[in-house]
């Protein structure tokens, strides 16, 4: 199913590109050396972050309006590093990273607000469960780069994930996903 979701994302971008006026719109790919997706989780005994620098992201950018119109993001579960190999291995086990190797977000509904604010309505697929989400992002343009950053909550229970436990205490259900994705304009 995840292979199908990955190809669905690629197909969606391909279809979007087929209808794009080449003079007005273009596909931008995230710069992996500058982009990150981070999850923050909490347990009664400690908090931690896991960071991925393997962010695959494509954006359709309208040169006439100077706005992003669609986005597709895919991050490998195995690419998150929390600076603790045991925790990362356990996360792969709990998240069934071999069965559901990617976390994806796809949106064709991006609206610009004031002062660089963006709202993207789309679908987050995590642990094989697709859910509609609305993300708030902040846009910065500097030095020929477009940077989109923001964060949003994700509940493990919404995605059929059994909360991990340590010393008989489970982690909190809610996590926060943070993103900082950089494109060359």
PDB file of C-alpha atoms in Angstrom:
ATOM      1  CA  UNK A   1       0.000   0.000   0.000  1.00  0.00           C
ATOM      2  CA  UNK A   2       2.842   2.462   0.813  1.00  0.00           C
ATOM      3  CA  UNK A   3       4.430   1.878  -2.584  1.00  0.00           C
ATOM      4  CA  UNK A   4       1.058   2.760  -4.063  1.00  0.00           C
ATOM      5  CA  UNK A   5       0.887   5.935  -1.944  1.00  0.00           C
ATOM      6  CA  UNK A   6       4.384   6.942  -3.016  1.00  0.00           C
ATOM      7  CA  UNK A   7       3.518   6.409  -6.664  1.00  0.00           C
ATOM      8  CA  UNK A   8       0.222   8.239  -6.111  1.00  0.00           C
ATOM      9  CA  UNK A   9       2.198  11.262  -4.867  1.00  0.00           C
ATOM     10  CA  UNK A  10       4.518  11.079  -7.867  1.00  0.00           C
ATOM     11  CA  UNK A  11       1.569  10.596 -10.217  1.00  0.00           C
ATOM     12  CA  UNK A  12      -0.218  13.580  -8.661  1.00  0.00           C
ATOM     13  CA  UNK A  13       2.855  15.770  -9.228  1.00  0.00           C
ATOM     14  CA  UNK A  14       3.163  14.402 -12.794  1.00  0.00           C
ATOM     15  CA  UNK A  15      -0.474  15.151 -13.559  1.00  0.00           C
ATOM     16  CA  UNK A  16      -0.132  18.613 -12.058  1.00  0.00           C
ATOM     17  CA  UNK A  17       2.935  19.247 -14.212  1.00  0.00           C
ATOM     18  CA  UNK A  18       1.073  18.109 -17.344  1.00  0.00           C
ATOM     19  CA  UNK A  19      -1.479  20.884 -16.866  1.00  0.00           C
ATOM     20  CA  UNK A  20       1.038  23.516 -15.895  1.00  0.00           C
ATOM     21  CA  UNK A  21       1.730  26.419 -18.238  1.00  0.00           C
ATOM     22  CA  UNK A  22       5.503  26.118 -18.603  1.00  0.00           C
ATOM     23  CA  UNK A  23       5.794  29.898 -18.838  1.00  0.00           C
ATOM     24  CA  UNK A  24       4.011  30.528 -15.527  1.00  0.00           C
ATOM     25  CA  UNK A  25       4.603  27.494 -13.329  1.00  0.00           C
ATOM     26  CA  UNK A  26       7.486  25.233 -12.516  1.00  0.00           C
ATOM     27  CA  UNK A  27       8.365  22.353 -10.248  1.00  0.00           C
ATOM     28  CA  UNK A  28      10.827  23.084  -7.466  1.00  0.00           C
ATOM     29  CA  UNK A  29      12.600  20.334  -5.520  1.00  0.00           C
ATOM     30  CA  UNK A  30      13.629  20.830  -1.892  1.00  0.00           C
ATOM     31  CA  UNK A  31      17.314  21.209  -1.147  1.00  0.00           C
ATOM     32  CA  UNK A  32      17.993  18.160   1.059  1.00  0.00           C
ATOM     33  CA  UNK A  33      21.166  19.698   2.467  1.00  0.00           C
ATOM     34  CA  UNK A  34      19.131  22.554   3.986  1.00  0.00           C
ATOM     35  CA  UNK A  35      15.725  20.916   4.702  1.00  0.00           C
ATOM     36  CA  UNK A  36      14.571  19.062   7.820  1.00  0.00           C
ATOM     37  CA  UNK A  37      11.493  17.427   9.281  1.00  0.00           C
ATOM     38  CA  UNK A  38      11.544  16.923  13.049  1.00  0.00           C
ATOM     39  CA  UNK A  39       9.215  15.073  15.391  1.00  0.00           C
ATOM     40  CA  UNK A  40       8.975  15.973  19.077  1.00  0.00           C
ATOM     41  CA  UNK A  41       7.662  13.401  21.519  1.00  0.00           C
ATOM     42  CA  UNK A  42       7.096  13.330  25.270  1.00  0.00           C
ATOM     43  CA  UNK A  43       7.303  10.688  27.950  1.00  0.00           C
ATOM     44  CA  UNK A  44       6.722  11.343  31.665  1.00  0.00           C
ATOM     45  CA  UNK A  45      10.474  10.895  32.241  1.00  0.00           C
ATOM     46  CA  UNK A  46      11.874  12.819  29.249  1.00  0.00           C
ATOM     47  CA  UNK A  47      11.228  14.642  25.973  1.00  0.00           C
ATOM     48  CA  UNK A  48      13.106  14.165  22.716  1.00  0.00           C
ATOM     49  CA  UNK A  49      13.300  15.153  19.074  1.00  0.00           C
ATOM     50  CA  UNK A  50      14.052  13.041  16.037  1.00  0.00           C
ATOM     51  CA  UNK A  51      15.357  14.836  12.952  1.00  0.00           C
ATOM     52  CA  UNK A  52      15.347  13.762   9.317  1.00  0.00           C
ATOM     53  CA  UNK A  53      17.554  15.428   6.717  1.00  0.00           C
ATOM     54  CA  UNK A  54      16.187  13.119   4.003  1.00  0.00           C
ATOM     55  CA  UNK A  55      13.241  15.305   2.981  1.00  0.00           C
ATOM     56  CA  UNK A  56      11.840  14.539  -0.473  1.00  0.00           C
ATOM     57  CA  UNK A  57       9.610  17.454  -1.423  1.00  0.00           C
ATOM     58  CA  UNK A  58       8.297  18.806  -4.722  1.00  0.00           C
ATOM     59  CA  UNK A  59       6.435  22.085  -5.071  1.00  0.00           C
ATOM     60  CA  UNK A  60       4.591  23.609  -8.012  1.00  0.00           C
ATOM     61  CA  UNK A  61       5.444  27.317  -7.962  1.00  0.00           C
ATOM     62  CA  UNK A  62       3.560  29.940  -9.956  1.00  0.00           C
ATOM     63  CA  UNK A  63       6.029  32.551 -11.238  1.00  0.00           C
ATOM     64  CA  UNK A  64       3.213  34.979 -12.121  1.00  0.00           C
ATOM     65  CA  UNK A  65       1.621  35.032  -8.661  1.00  0.00           C
ATOM     66  CA  UNK A  66       4.901  34.215  -6.845  1.00  0.00           C
ATOM     67  CA  UNK A  67       3.022  31.582  -4.829  1.00  0.00           C
ATOM     68  CA  UNK A  68       3.341  27.841  -4.218  1.00  0.00           C
ATOM     69  CA  UNK A  69       0.246  26.013  -5.501  1.00  0.00           C
ATOM     70  CA  UNK A  70       0.790  22.334  -4.716  1.00  0.00           C
ATOM     71  CA  UNK A  71       3.193  20.323  -2.615  1.00  0.00           C
ATOM     72  CA  UNK A  72       4.094  16.666  -2.098  1.00  0.00           C
ATOM     73  CA  UNK A  73       6.403  15.593   0.747  1.00  0.00           C
ATOM     74  CA  UNK A  74       7.751  12.150   1.612  1.00  0.00           C
ATOM     75  CA  UNK A  75      10.067  11.346   4.526  1.00  0.00           C
ATOM     76  CA  UNK A  76      11.402   7.889   5.348  1.00  0.00           C
ATOM     77  CA  UNK A  77      10.592   6.743   8.876  1.00  0.00           C
ATOM     78  CA  UNK A  78      14.068   5.172   9.095  1.00  0.00           C
ATOM     79  CA  UNK A  79      15.715   8.530   8.377  1.00  0.00           C
ATOM     80  CA  UNK A  80      14.776  10.110  11.741  1.00  0.00           C
ATOM     81  CA  UNK A  81      17.671  10.394  14.192  1.00  0.00           C
ATOM     82  CA  UNK A  82      16.996  11.105  17.883  1.00  0.00           C
ATOM     83  CA  UNK A  83      20.661  10.717  18.961  1.00  0.00           C
ATOM     84  CA  UNK A  84      19.713   7.411  20.618  1.00  0.00           C
ATOM     85  CA  UNK A  85      20.088   4.265  18.507  1.00  0.00           C
ATOM     86  CA  UNK A  86      17.950   2.165  20.878  1.00  0.00           C
ATOM     87  CA  UNK A  87      15.094   4.681  20.730  1.00  0.00           C
ATOM     88  CA  UNK A  88      15.363   4.928  16.935  1.00  0.00           C
ATOM     89  CA  UNK A  89      15.305   1.132  16.589  1.00  0.00           C
ATOM     90  CA  UNK A  90      12.294   0.921  18.887  1.00  0.00           C
ATOM     91  CA  UNK A  91      10.556   3.676  16.882  1.00  0.00           C
ATOM     92  CA  UNK A  92      11.105   1.665  13.686  1.00  0.00           C
ATOM     93  CA  UNK A  93       9.542  -1.325  15.426  1.00  0.00           C
ATOM     94  CA  UNK A  94       6.555   0.587  16.868  1.00  0.00           C
ATOM     95  CA  UNK A  95       5.923   2.478  13.616  1.00  0.00           C
ATOM     96  CA  UNK A  96       6.318  -0.705  11.562  1.00  0.00           C
ATOM     97  CA  UNK A  97       8.855   1.127   9.431  1.00  0.00           C
ATOM     98  CA  UNK A  98       9.378  -1.803   7.069  1.00  0.00           C
ATOM     99  CA  UNK A  99       5.648  -2.126   6.366  1.00  0.00           C
ATOM    100  CA  UNK A 100       4.990   1.654   6.331  1.00  0.00           C
ATOM    101  CA  UNK A 101       8.344   3.179   5.344  1.00  0.00           C
ATOM    102  CA  UNK A 102       7.207   6.744   4.583  1.00  0.00           C
ATOM    103  CA  UNK A 103       5.311   9.633   6.101  1.00  0.00           C
ATOM    104  CA  UNK A 104       3.735  11.721   3.325  1.00  0.00           C
ATOM    105  CA  UNK A 105       1.824  14.964   2.952  1.00  0.00           C
ATOM    106  CA  UNK A 106       0.136  16.074  -0.286  1.00  0.00           C
ATOM    107  CA  UNK A 107      -1.766  19.316  -0.874  1.00  0.00           C
ATOM    108  CA  UNK A 108      -3.202  21.030  -3.927  1.00  0.00           C
ATOM    109  CA  UNK A 109      -4.937  23.669  -1.773  1.00  0.00           C
ATOM    110  CA  UNK A 110      -2.404  26.273  -0.629  1.00  0.00           C
ATOM    111  CA  UNK A 111      -3.614  29.757   0.249  1.00  0.00           C
ATOM    112  CA  UNK A 112      -1.414  32.774   0.923  1.00  0.00           C
ATOM    113  CA  UNK A 113      -2.142  35.050   3.872  1.00  0.00           C
ATOM    114  CA  UNK A 114      -0.458  38.132   5.238  1.00  0.00           C
ATOM    115  CA  UNK A 115       3.209  38.491   6.156  1.00  0.00           C
ATOM    116  CA  UNK A 116       4.286  35.230   4.499  1.00  0.00           C
ATOM    117  CA  UNK A 117       1.616  33.065   6.141  1.00  0.00           C
ATOM    118  CA  UNK A 118       0.444  30.039   4.150  1.00  0.00           C
ATOM    119  CA  UNK A 119      -2.367  27.566   4.821  1.00  0.00           C
ATOM    120  CA  UNK A 120      -2.184  24.156   3.153  1.00  0.00           C
ATOM    121  CA  UNK A 121      -5.109  21.747   3.291  1.00  0.00           C
ATOM    122  CA  UNK A 122      -4.089  18.241   2.373  1.00  0.00           C
ATOM    123  CA  UNK A 123      -3.640  14.618   3.385  1.00  0.00           C
ATOM    124  CA  UNK A 124      -1.108  13.288   5.876  1.00  0.00           C
ATOM    125  CA  UNK A 125      -0.411   9.570   5.506  1.00  0.00           C
ATOM    126  CA  UNK A 126       1.354   8.050   8.487  1.00  0.00           C
ATOM    127  CA  UNK A 127       1.537   4.370   9.441  1.00  0.00           C
ATOM    128  CA  UNK A 128      -0.681   3.584   6.446  1.00  0.00           C
ATOM    129  CA  UNK A 129      -3.522   5.836   7.657  1.00  0.00           C
ATOM    130  CA  UNK A 130      -4.460   8.864   5.537  1.00  0.00           C
ATOM    131  CA  UNK A 131      -6.028  11.807   7.397  1.00  0.00           C
ATOM    132  CA  UNK A 132      -7.000  15.288   6.233  1.00  0.00           C
ATOM    133  CA  UNK A 133      -4.917  18.006   7.885  1.00  0.00           C
ATOM    134  CA  UNK A 134      -4.533  21.758   7.622  1.00  0.00           C
ATOM    135  CA  UNK A 135      -1.005  23.071   8.043  1.00  0.00           C
ATOM    136  CA  UNK A 136       0.037  26.598   8.833  1.00  0.00           C
ATOM    137  CA  UNK A 137       3.395  27.583   7.383  1.00  0.00           C
ATOM    138  CA  UNK A 138       5.540  30.669   7.264  1.00  0.00           C
ATOM    139  CA  UNK A 139       7.253  31.635   4.046  1.00  0.00           C
ATOM    140  CA  UNK A 140      10.576  33.465   3.859  1.00  0.00           C
ATOM    141  CA  UNK A 141      12.291  34.579   0.669  1.00  0.00           C
ATOM    142  CA  UNK A 142      15.979  35.483   0.890  1.00  0.00           C
ATOM    143  CA  UNK A 143      19.080  35.013  -1.218  1.00  0.00           C
ATOM    144  CA  UNK A 144      17.220  33.303  -4.068  1.00  0.00           C
ATOM    145  CA  UNK A 145      15.761  30.734  -1.660  1.00  0.00           C
ATOM    146  CA  UNK A 146      12.174  30.056  -0.597  1.00  0.00           C
ATOM    147  CA  UNK A 147      11.889  28.580   2.910  1.00  0.00           C
ATOM    148  CA  UNK A 148       8.668  27.092   4.264  1.00  0.00           C
ATOM    149  CA  UNK A 149       8.545  26.350   7.983  1.00  0.00           C
ATOM    150  CA  UNK A 150       5.920  25.410  10.525  1.00  0.00           C
ATOM    151  CA  UNK A 151       4.678  22.743  12.867  1.00  0.00           C
ATOM    152  CA  UNK A 152       1.521  20.765  13.512  1.00  0.00           C
ATOM    153  CA  UNK A 153       0.263  18.199  16.024  1.00  0.00           C
ATOM    154  CA  UNK A 154      -0.152  14.504  15.232  1.00  0.00           C
ATOM    155  CA  UNK A 155      -1.807  11.952  17.525  1.00  0.00           C
ATOM    156  CA  UNK A 156      -0.414   8.436  17.329  1.00  0.00           C
ATOM    157  CA  UNK A 157      -3.863   6.982  18.058  1.00  0.00           C
ATOM    158  CA  UNK A 158      -5.278   8.721  14.959  1.00  0.00           C
ATOM    159  CA  UNK A 159      -2.854   6.629  12.909  1.00  0.00           C
ATOM    160  CA  UNK A 160      -3.350   3.302  14.715  1.00  0.00           C
ATOM    161  CA  UNK A 161       0.040   3.454  16.425  1.00  0.00           C
ATOM    162  CA  UNK A 162       0.475   1.700  19.756  1.00  0.00           C
ATOM    163  CA  UNK A 163       2.138   4.219  22.065  1.00  0.00           C
ATOM    164  CA  UNK A 164       5.565   3.023  23.180  1.00  0.00           C
ATOM    165  CA  UNK A 165       6.264   2.694  26.886  1.00  0.00           C
ATOM    166  CA  UNK A 166       9.276   2.924  29.133  1.00  0.00           C
ATOM    167  CA  UNK A 167       9.309   1.661  32.727  1.00  0.00           C
ATOM    168  CA  UNK A 168       5.596   0.872  32.512  1.00  0.00           C
ATOM    169  CA  UNK A 169       4.653   4.410  31.423  1.00  0.00           C
ATOM    170  CA  UNK A 170       3.485   5.213  27.902  1.00  0.00           C
ATOM    171  CA  UNK A 171       4.569   8.185  25.840  1.00  0.00           C
ATOM    172  CA  UNK A 172       2.032  10.931  25.294  1.00  0.00           C
ATOM    173  CA  UNK A 173      -0.323  10.342  22.372  1.00  0.00           C
ATOM    174  CA  UNK A 174       0.411  13.715  20.822  1.00  0.00           C
ATOM    175  CA  UNK A 175       3.579  14.493  18.912  1.00  0.00           C
ATOM    176  CA  UNK A 176       4.557  17.607  17.026  1.00  0.00           C
ATOM    177  CA  UNK A 177       5.929  17.482  13.482  1.00  0.00           C
ATOM    178  CA  UNK A 178       8.054  20.494  12.533  1.00  0.00           C
ATOM    179  CA  UNK A 179       9.273  21.258   9.047  1.00  0.00           C
ATOM    180  CA  UNK A 180      11.799  23.599   7.508  1.00  0.00           C
ATOM    181  CA  UNK A 181      11.965  23.039   3.760  1.00  0.00           C
ATOM    182  CA  UNK A 182      14.197  25.105   1.465  1.00  0.00           C
ATOM    183  CA  UNK A 183      13.850  25.568  -2.323  1.00  0.00           C
ATOM    184  CA  UNK A 184      16.005  27.481  -4.814  1.00  0.00           C
ATOM    185  CA  UNK A 185      13.873  29.989  -6.739  1.00  0.00           C
TER     186      UNK A 185
END
